[in-house]
Amino acid sequence: MTKTKIIFMGTPPFAATVLQGLIDSNQYEILAVVTQPDRKVGRKQELRMTPVKELALTVNLPVLQPEKLSGSLELTQLIALQADGIITAAFGQFLPGKLLDSVKFAVNTHASLLPKYRGGAPIHYAVMNGDAEAGVTIMEMVRKMDAGDMIAQSAIPITDEDNVGTMFEKLAIVGRDLLLETLPKYLSGELKPIPQNEDEVTFSPNISAEEEKIDWTRTSREIFNQIRGMNPFPVAHTLWNGERFKIYEAKVADENSVSVLTGKIVEKTKKSLKIACGKGTLELKIVQPAGKPKMDIASFLNGLGQKIQVGDKFGE
């Protein structure tokens, strides 16, 4: 069997799951893997490989890591490979036109139900906006961001127990399986792509620092969605005693009460802390005070939070 020669481009665990599927399928000859450069992470600023690079090295695939693909030596190397096609999944860079023109096909595994949420943070916005479902679209790559024709699409529900982390894990499996199922049909011409409806386009730009701040005048449901829409990264936060106070998990305790005490603690027990929102109240579950590790709310209240009182205020 003649294998289709491809270049794979991706970076986070979502992309590694898709790459693993391509490797396991044994239908594709992966000429090169392109991923973001190694980055320093954590308090010790240790240099860390991307999940895609880690996987590629375990099976001895060539890895390229250009800081910027356009105009790079790596771009010339990739074109010289004369691949049949390019498959991307959460790569994190635009593909130069020269590269797209050098192959017979280029498809992207995008974690959204296009044309909704074009851009780099579709799963975050789906959870933050309280959407009932999220999904993956297999689409043709074009020179405009996420604007290519759609080859296939699959959706799954978002439950109240989900956050960005769980949805990334679930959608990676959905994307892997959808790509493996539809790519052969697309390459044979059996599956015809359809254009996106430009009237329904929305965008999901990267999360800004301002969006990470909790505005306690919003409803408890909106803040709940914001918190889980940023867990495990970048993590929503408020201020406590003038310092950043991260909130990883919370629960809607009440959606209907109306209070002018937004951001103030309205109920405290040994294991519970409830805060008034613009409408409703929110119960904190997992938090991280400045300079401390992540902890459950009972541990916080038994330690740093011992002196906290009903009526104290979170936020500015």
mmCIF file of C-alpha atoms in Angstrom:
data_model
loop_
_atom_site.group_PDB
_atom_site.id
_atom_site.type_symbol
_atom_site.label_atom_id
_atom_site.label_comp_id
_atom_site.label_asym_id
_atom_site.label_seq_id
_atom_site.Cartn_x
_atom_site.Cartn_y
_atom_site.Cartn_z
ATOM 1 C CA MET A 1 0.000 0.000 0.000
ATOM 2 C CA THR A 2 1.328 3.411 -0.970
ATOM 3 C CA LYS A 3 1.116 5.703 2.011
ATOM 4 C CA THR A 4 0.098 9.345 1.775
ATOM 5 C CA LYS A 5 3.117 11.504 2.614
ATOM 6 C CA ILE A 6 2.237 14.197 5.153
ATOM 7 C CA ILE A 7 3.712 16.908 7.332
ATOM 8 C CA PHE A 8 2.047 17.162 10.756
ATOM 9 C CA MET A 9 1.912 20.483 12.588
ATOM 10 C CA GLY A 10 0.646 20.836 16.160
ATOM 11 C CA THR A 11 1.650 21.697 19.703
ATOM 12 C CA PRO A 12 -0.483 20.835 22.827
ATOM 13 C CA PRO A 13 -1.871 17.513 24.124
ATOM 14 C CA PHE A 14 -4.908 17.950 21.836
ATOM 15 C CA ALA A 15 -2.562 17.829 18.829
ATOM 16 C CA ALA A 16 -0.535 14.946 20.270
ATOM 17 C CA THR A 17 -3.691 12.830 20.460
ATOM 18 C CA VAL A 18 -4.376 13.521 16.781
ATOM 19 C CA LEU A 19 -0.767 12.722 15.853
ATOM 20 C CA GLN A 20 -0.900 9.468 17.814
ATOM 21 C CA GLY A 21 -3.982 8.494 15.811
ATOM 22 C CA LEU A 22 -2.179 9.130 12.530
ATOM 23 C CA ILE A 23 0.809 7.074 13.689
ATOM 24 C CA ASP A 24 -1.382 4.179 14.847
ATOM 25 C CA SER A 25 -3.426 4.166 11.624
ATOM 26 C CA ASN A 26 -0.291 3.239 9.637
ATOM 27 C CA GLN A 27 -1.854 4.860 6.543
ATOM 28 C CA TYR A 28 0.384 7.903 6.415
ATOM 29 C CA GLU A 29 4.106 8.446 6.032
ATOM 30 C CA ILE A 30 4.895 11.332 8.363
ATOM 31 C CA LEU A 31 7.861 13.122 6.787
ATOM 32 C CA ALA A 32 8.213 15.768 9.507
ATOM 33 C CA VAL A 33 6.541 17.112 12.636
ATOM 34 C CA VAL A 34 6.461 20.862 13.187
ATOM 35 C CA THR A 35 5.722 22.256 16.635
ATOM 36 C CA GLN A 36 6.323 25.368 18.722
ATOM 37 C CA PRO A 37 9.794 25.887 20.255
ATOM 38 C CA ASP A 38 10.534 24.540 23.732
ATOM 39 C CA ARG A 39 9.457 27.050 26.417
ATOM 40 C CA LYS A 40 10.511 27.762 29.995
ATOM 41 C CA VAL A 41 7.710 26.965 32.442
ATOM 42 C CA GLY A 42 7.032 26.990 36.178
ATOM 43 C CA ARG A 43 8.799 28.703 39.059
ATOM 44 C CA LYS A 44 12.111 27.054 38.151
ATOM 45 C CA GLN A 45 11.751 28.152 34.522
ATOM 46 C CA GLU A 46 12.641 24.688 33.264
ATOM 47 C CA LEU A 47 12.786 24.231 29.495
ATOM 48 C CA ARG A 48 9.937 21.948 28.457
ATOM 49 C CA MET A 49 9.162 20.210 25.163
ATOM 50 C CA THR A 50 5.709 20.413 23.655
ATOM 51 C CA PRO A 51 3.572 17.255 23.981
ATOM 52 C CA VAL A 52 3.764 16.837 20.188
ATOM 53 C CA LYS A 53 7.564 16.930 20.240
ATOM 54 C CA GLU A 54 7.697 14.421 23.095
ATOM 55 C CA LEU A 55 5.546 12.005 21.108
ATOM 56 C CA ALA A 56 7.381 12.548 17.818
ATOM 57 C CA LEU A 57 10.754 11.801 19.401
ATOM 58 C CA THR A 58 9.509 8.524 20.892
ATOM 59 C CA VAL A 59 8.850 7.201 17.372
ATOM 60 C CA ASN A 60 11.876 8.866 15.786
ATOM 61 C CA LEU A 61 10.033 11.375 13.631
ATOM 62 C CA PRO A 62 12.013 14.451 12.482
ATOM 63 C CA VAL A 63 10.973 17.531 14.484
ATOM 64 C CA LEU A 64 11.218 21.165 13.372
ATOM 65 C CA GLN A 65 10.559 24.066 15.775
ATOM 66 C CA PRO A 66 10.690 27.436 14.016
ATOM 67 C CA GLU A 67 9.872 30.469 16.167
ATOM 68 C CA LYS A 68 8.199 31.900 13.088
ATOM 69 C CA LEU A 69 7.640 29.683 10.058
ATOM 70 C CA SER A 70 7.372 32.442 7.466
ATOM 71 C CA GLY A 71 10.786 33.227 5.950
ATOM 72 C CA SER A 72 12.531 30.552 8.003
ATOM 73 C CA LEU A 73 15.065 27.896 6.975
ATOM 74 C CA GLU A 74 12.560 25.321 8.189
ATOM 75 C CA LEU A 75 10.041 26.559 5.612
ATOM 76 C CA THR A 76 12.508 25.796 2.820
ATOM 77 C CA GLN A 77 13.164 22.369 4.323
ATOM 78 C CA LEU A 78 9.464 21.556 4.499
ATOM 79 C CA ILE A 79 8.810 22.567 0.891
ATOM 80 C CA ALA A 80 11.764 20.430 -0.233
ATOM 81 C CA LEU A 81 10.150 17.357 1.333
ATOM 82 C CA GLN A 82 7.529 17.351 -1.456
ATOM 83 C CA ALA A 83 4.818 16.038 0.858
ATOM 84 C CA ASP A 84 1.376 15.149 -0.470
ATOM 85 C CA GLY A 85 -0.316 17.127 2.266
ATOM 86 C CA ILE A 86 -0.258 18.961 5.580
ATOM 87 C CA ILE A 87 -2.357 18.127 8.629
ATOM 88 C CA THR A 88 -2.546 20.677 11.449
ATOM 89 C CA ALA A 89 -4.084 20.603 14.925
ATOM 90 C CA ALA A 90 -3.670 23.540 17.314
ATOM 91 C CA PHE A 91 -0.325 24.475 15.783
ATOM 92 C CA GLY A 92 -0.344 28.117 16.841
ATOM 93 C CA GLN A 93 1.070 29.810 13.728
ATOM 94 C CA PHE A 94 -0.223 30.871 10.333
ATOM 95 C CA LEU A 95 0.989 28.732 7.428
ATOM 96 C CA PRO A 96 2.778 30.682 4.669
ATOM 97 C CA GLY A 97 1.178 30.626 1.222
ATOM 98 C CA LYS A 98 4.350 29.097 -0.231
ATOM 99 C CA LEU A 99 3.897 26.074 1.994
ATOM 100 C CA LEU A 100 0.200 25.672 1.210
ATOM 101 C CA ASP A 101 0.969 25.918 -2.511
ATOM 102 C CA SER A 102 3.618 23.182 -2.270
ATOM 103 C CA VAL A 103 1.192 20.383 -1.326
ATOM 104 C CA LYS A 104 -1.889 18.717 -2.831
ATOM 105 C CA PHE A 105 -3.989 19.221 0.302
ATOM 106 C CA ALA A 106 -3.873 20.903 3.700
ATOM 107 C CA VAL A 107 -6.472 20.246 6.385
ATOM 108 C CA ASN A 108 -6.915 21.463 9.940
ATOM 109 C CA THR A 109 -8.492 19.763 12.947
ATOM 110 C CA HIS A 110 -10.168 22.761 14.606
ATOM 111 C CA ALA A 111 -11.794 22.424 18.029
ATOM 112 C CA SER A 112 -14.961 24.333 17.215
ATOM 113 C CA LEU A 113 -18.230 24.054 15.390
ATOM 114 C CA LEU A 114 -17.318 26.445 12.603
ATOM 115 C CA PRO A 115 -18.173 29.054 11.558
ATOM 116 C CA LYS A 116 -18.602 29.692 15.296
ATOM 117 C CA TYR A 117 -15.403 30.506 17.197
ATOM 118 C CA ARG A 118 -12.744 30.967 14.539
ATOM 119 C CA GLY A 119 -9.423 31.632 16.292
ATOM 120 C CA GLY A 120 -7.132 30.268 18.957
ATOM 121 C CA ALA A 121 -9.376 29.698 21.985
ATOM 122 C CA PRO A 122 -12.621 28.074 20.772
ATOM 123 C CA ILE A 123 -13.003 25.625 23.667
ATOM 124 C CA HIS A 124 -12.478 28.364 26.245
ATOM 125 C CA TYR A 125 -15.213 30.496 24.720
ATOM 126 C CA ALA A 126 -17.641 27.585 24.324
ATOM 127 C CA VAL A 127 -17.395 26.864 28.076
ATOM 128 C CA MET A 128 -17.258 30.516 29.186
ATOM 129 C CA ASN A 129 -20.336 31.363 27.138
ATOM 130 C CA GLY A 130 -22.287 28.488 28.665
ATOM 131 C CA ASP A 131 -22.783 26.701 25.335
ATOM 132 C CA ALA A 132 -24.689 23.421 25.445
ATOM 133 C CA GLU A 133 -22.202 21.727 23.119
ATOM 134 C CA ALA A 134 -18.745 21.996 21.574
ATOM 135 C CA GLY A 135 -17.174 20.148 18.703
ATOM 136 C CA VAL A 136 -14.505 19.634 16.085
ATOM 137 C CA THR A 137 -14.433 20.650 12.425
ATOM 138 C CA ILE A 138 -12.119 19.101 9.828
ATOM 139 C CA MET A 139 -11.546 21.916 7.364
ATOM 140 C CA GLU A 140 -9.424 22.918 4.396
ATOM 141 C CA MET A 141 -6.567 25.298 5.159
ATOM 142 C CA VAL A 142 -6.680 28.632 3.314
ATOM 143 C CA ARG A 143 -4.772 31.902 3.678
ATOM 144 C CA LYS A 144 -7.456 33.418 5.925
ATOM 145 C CA MET A 145 -7.732 32.308 9.558
ATOM 146 C CA ASP A 146 -10.027 29.274 9.943
ATOM 147 C CA ALA A 147 -12.053 30.336 6.893
ATOM 148 C CA GLY A 148 -11.637 27.205 4.756
ATOM 149 C CA ASP A 149 -14.420 24.941 3.539
ATOM 150 C CA MET A 150 -15.644 22.339 6.024
ATOM 151 C CA ILE A 151 -15.072 18.634 5.360
ATOM 152 C CA ALA A 152 -16.716 17.133 8.454
ATOM 153 C CA GLN A 153 -18.010 18.144 11.870
ATOM 154 C CA SER A 154 -18.868 16.374 15.140
ATOM 155 C CA ALA A 155 -20.321 17.718 18.413
ATOM 156 C CA ILE A 156 -20.501 16.577 22.042
ATOM 157 C CA PRO A 157 -22.380 18.103 25.031
ATOM 158 C CA ILE A 158 -20.786 20.384 27.636
ATOM 159 C CA THR A 159 -22.022 19.461 31.120
ATOM 160 C CA ASP A 160 -21.846 21.519 34.327
ATOM 161 C CA GLU A 161 -19.067 19.169 35.484
ATOM 162 C CA ASP A 162 -16.895 20.048 32.473
ATOM 163 C CA ASN A 163 -14.162 22.630 32.327
ATOM 164 C CA VAL A 164 -11.662 23.566 29.630
ATOM 165 C CA GLY A 165 -9.354 20.726 30.661
ATOM 166 C CA THR A 166 -11.984 17.996 30.404
ATOM 167 C CA MET A 167 -13.308 19.393 27.114
ATOM 168 C CA PHE A 168 -9.802 19.448 25.610
ATOM 169 C CA GLU A 169 -9.405 15.762 26.493
ATOM 170 C CA LYS A 170 -12.813 14.794 25.098
ATOM 171 C CA LEU A 171 -12.513 16.847 21.909
ATOM 172 C CA ALA A 172 -9.034 15.512 21.183
ATOM 173 C CA ILE A 173 -10.554 12.024 20.900
ATOM 174 C CA VAL A 174 -13.428 13.366 18.796
ATOM 175 C CA GLY A 175 -10.987 15.193 16.503
ATOM 176 C CA ARG A 176 -8.676 12.212 16.136
ATOM 177 C CA ASP A 177 -11.488 9.836 15.217
ATOM 178 C CA LEU A 178 -13.209 12.320 12.899
ATOM 179 C CA LEU A 179 -9.975 13.027 11.026
ATOM 180 C CA LEU A 180 -9.108 9.360 10.588
ATOM 181 C CA GLU A 181 -12.639 8.573 9.403
ATOM 182 C CA THR A 182 -13.070 11.419 6.956
ATOM 183 C CA LEU A 183 -9.603 12.076 5.521
ATOM 184 C CA PRO A 184 -9.543 9.007 3.224
ATOM 185 C CA LYS A 185 -13.025 9.922 1.911
ATOM 186 C CA TYR A 186 -11.894 13.511 1.341
ATOM 187 C CA LEU A 187 -8.732 12.461 -0.489
ATOM 188 C CA SER A 188 -10.671 10.056 -2.711
ATOM 189 C CA GLY A 189 -13.204 12.761 -3.608
ATOM 190 C CA GLU A 190 -16.059 10.909 -1.943
ATOM 191 C CA LEU A 191 -16.513 13.701 0.600
ATOM 192 C CA LYS A 192 -17.063 17.224 -0.775
ATOM 193 C CA PRO A 193 -16.238 20.231 1.470
ATOM 194 C CA ILE A 194 -18.913 22.848 2.020
ATOM 195 C CA PRO A 195 -18.290 26.609 2.471
ATOM 196 C CA GLN A 196 -18.824 28.303 5.823
ATOM 197 C CA ASN A 197 -21.772 30.646 6.203
ATOM 198 C CA GLU A 198 -20.024 34.016 6.565
ATOM 199 C CA ASP A 199 -23.152 35.515 8.190
ATOM 200 C CA GLU A 200 -22.702 33.147 11.155
ATOM 201 C CA VAL A 201 -18.981 33.737 11.769
ATOM 202 C CA THR A 202 -17.849 34.518 15.339
ATOM 203 C CA PHE A 203 -14.323 34.669 16.737
ATOM 204 C CA SER A 204 -12.464 33.309 19.770
ATOM 205 C CA PRO A 205 -9.304 35.374 20.245
ATOM 206 C CA ASN A 206 -6.746 34.383 22.867
ATOM 207 C CA ILE A 207 -7.890 35.150 26.425
ATOM 208 C CA SER A 208 -6.759 38.583 27.596
ATOM 209 C CA ALA A 209 -5.494 39.363 31.093
ATOM 210 C CA GLU A 210 -8.555 41.554 31.655
ATOM 211 C CA GLU A 211 -10.887 38.639 30.881
ATOM 212 C CA GLU A 212 -9.256 36.578 33.648
ATOM 213 C CA LYS A 213 -10.521 39.006 36.324
ATOM 214 C CA ILE A 214 -13.818 38.142 37.993
ATOM 215 C CA ASP A 215 -16.453 40.868 37.869
ATOM 216 C CA TRP A 216 -18.682 40.108 40.854
ATOM 217 C CA THR A 217 -21.518 42.235 39.423
ATOM 218 C CA ARG A 218 -22.154 39.481 36.852
ATOM 219 C CA THR A 219 -24.589 36.651 37.623
ATOM 220 C CA SER A 220 -23.473 33.586 39.554
ATOM 221 C CA ARG A 221 -24.017 31.454 36.419
ATOM 222 C CA GLU A 222 -21.847 33.743 34.292
ATOM 223 C CA ILE A 223 -19.029 33.727 36.843
ATOM 224 C CA PHE A 224 -19.344 29.942 37.235
ATOM 225 C CA ASN A 225 -18.926 29.585 33.467
ATOM 226 C CA GLN A 226 -15.970 31.986 33.481
ATOM 227 C CA ILE A 227 -14.194 29.995 36.228
ATOM 228 C CA ARG A 228 -14.608 26.589 34.583
ATOM 229 C CA GLY A 229 -13.899 28.162 31.184
ATOM 230 C CA MET A 230 -10.429 29.069 32.484
ATOM 231 C CA ASN A 231 -9.601 25.890 34.431
ATOM 232 C CA PRO A 232 -6.841 24.635 34.252
ATOM 233 C CA PHE A 233 -5.520 27.642 32.292
ATOM 234 C CA PRO A 234 -5.241 30.602 32.424
ATOM 235 C CA VAL A 235 -7.339 30.465 35.691
ATOM 236 C CA ALA A 236 -9.848 33.137 36.717
ATOM 237 C CA HIS A 237 -8.897 35.339 39.645
ATOM 238 C CA THR A 238 -10.096 38.025 42.007
ATOM 239 C CA LEU A 239 -8.370 40.052 44.728
ATOM 240 C CA TRP A 240 -8.232 39.150 48.416
ATOM 241 C CA ASN A 241 -6.373 41.459 50.825
ATOM 242 C CA GLY A 242 -5.016 43.234 47.762
ATOM 243 C CA GLU A 243 -3.379 40.114 46.299
ATOM 244 C CA ARG A 244 -4.308 37.813 43.431
ATOM 245 C CA PHE A 245 -6.609 34.999 44.544
ATOM 246 C CA LYS A 246 -7.148 32.290 41.931
ATOM 247 C CA ILE A 247 -10.383 30.309 41.795
ATOM 248 C CA TYR A 248 -10.241 26.934 40.011
ATOM 249 C CA GLU A 249 -13.614 25.527 40.924
ATOM 250 C CA ALA A 250 -16.888 26.934 42.195
ATOM 251 C CA LYS A 251 -20.542 25.988 42.364
ATOM 252 C CA VAL A 252 -23.683 27.983 41.692
ATOM 253 C CA ALA A 253 -25.365 28.071 45.102
ATOM 254 C CA ASP A 254 -28.235 30.284 44.013
ATOM 255 C CA GLU A 255 -29.195 31.864 40.683
ATOM 256 C CA ASN A 256 -32.071 34.109 41.715
ATOM 257 C CA SER A 257 -31.257 36.202 44.799
ATOM 258 C CA VAL A 258 -30.448 39.872 44.227
ATOM 259 C CA SER A 259 -27.952 41.684 46.449
ATOM 260 C CA VAL A 260 -26.108 44.983 46.407
ATOM 261 C CA LEU A 261 -23.232 43.318 48.293
ATOM 262 C CA THR A 262 -21.499 42.028 45.142
ATOM 263 C CA GLY A 263 -18.176 40.360 45.935
ATOM 264 C CA LYS A 264 -18.939 40.147 49.654
ATOM 265 C CA ILE A 265 -19.021 36.928 51.673
ATOM 266 C CA VAL A 266 -22.613 36.194 52.648
ATOM 267 C CA GLU A 267 -22.147 32.789 54.307
ATOM 268 C CA LYS A 268 -19.230 31.004 55.956
ATOM 269 C CA THR A 269 -18.963 27.568 57.577
ATOM 270 C CA LYS A 270 -15.905 25.393 58.323
ATOM 271 C CA LYS A 271 -16.078 23.947 54.799
ATOM 272 C CA SER A 272 -17.942 26.520 52.753
ATOM 273 C CA LEU A 273 -17.685 30.104 51.569
ATOM 274 C CA LYS A 274 -20.431 31.798 49.581
ATOM 275 C CA ILE A 275 -20.062 35.099 47.750
ATOM 276 C CA ALA A 276 -22.792 37.453 46.518
ATOM 277 C CA CYS A 277 -22.875 38.114 42.777
ATOM 278 C CA GLY A 278 -24.878 40.600 40.754
ATOM 279 C CA LYS A 279 -27.581 37.972 40.751
ATOM 280 C CA GLY A 280 -27.278 34.798 42.818
ATOM 281 C CA THR A 281 -24.462 33.476 45.001
ATOM 282 C CA LEU A 282 -21.372 31.415 44.246
ATOM 283 C CA GLU A 283 -19.818 28.777 46.515
ATOM 284 C CA LEU A 284 -16.036 28.447 46.219
ATOM 285 C CA LYS A 285 -14.585 24.910 45.941
ATOM 286 C CA ILE A 286 -10.892 24.974 44.863
ATOM 287 C CA VAL A 287 -8.764 28.119 45.352
ATOM 288 C CA GLN A 288 -5.155 29.296 45.325
ATOM 289 C CA PRO A 289 -4.126 32.286 47.486
ATOM 290 C CA ALA A 290 -1.084 34.268 46.323
ATOM 291 C CA GLY A 291 2.189 32.381 46.943
ATOM 292 C CA LYS A 292 0.411 29.205 48.069
ATOM 293 C CA PRO A 293 -0.463 25.923 46.365
ATOM 294 C CA LYS A 294 -3.897 25.112 45.031
ATOM 295 C CA MET A 295 -6.191 23.855 47.827
ATOM 296 C CA ASP A 296 -9.802 22.991 48.611
ATOM 297 C CA ILE A 297 -11.850 25.643 50.370
ATOM 298 C CA ALA A 298 -11.874 23.754 53.701
ATOM 299 C CA SER A 299 -8.056 23.786 53.786
ATOM 300 C CA PHE A 300 -8.058 27.507 53.021
ATOM 301 C CA LEU A 301 -10.569 28.244 55.781
ATOM 302 C CA ASN A 302 -8.535 26.179 58.279
ATOM 303 C CA GLY A 303 -5.369 28.097 57.412
ATOM 304 C CA LEU A 304 -4.973 31.494 55.793
ATOM 305 C CA GLY A 305 -8.719 32.017 55.696
ATOM 306 C CA GLN A 306 -9.350 31.534 59.437
ATOM 307 C CA LYS A 307 -9.877 35.240 60.018
ATOM 308 C CA ILE A 308 -12.116 35.784 57.040
ATOM 309 C CA GLN A 309 -15.561 36.998 58.046
ATOM 310 C CA VAL A 310 -19.032 37.333 56.598
ATOM 311 C CA GLY A 311 -19.124 40.797 55.037
ATOM 312 C CA ASP A 312 -15.496 40.744 53.882
ATOM 313 C CA LYS A 313 -15.124 41.562 50.210
ATOM 314 C CA PHE A 314 -13.395 39.890 47.282
ATOM 315 C CA GLY A 315 -12.317 41.983 44.331
ATOM 316 C CA GLU A 316 -11.338 45.600 43.931
#
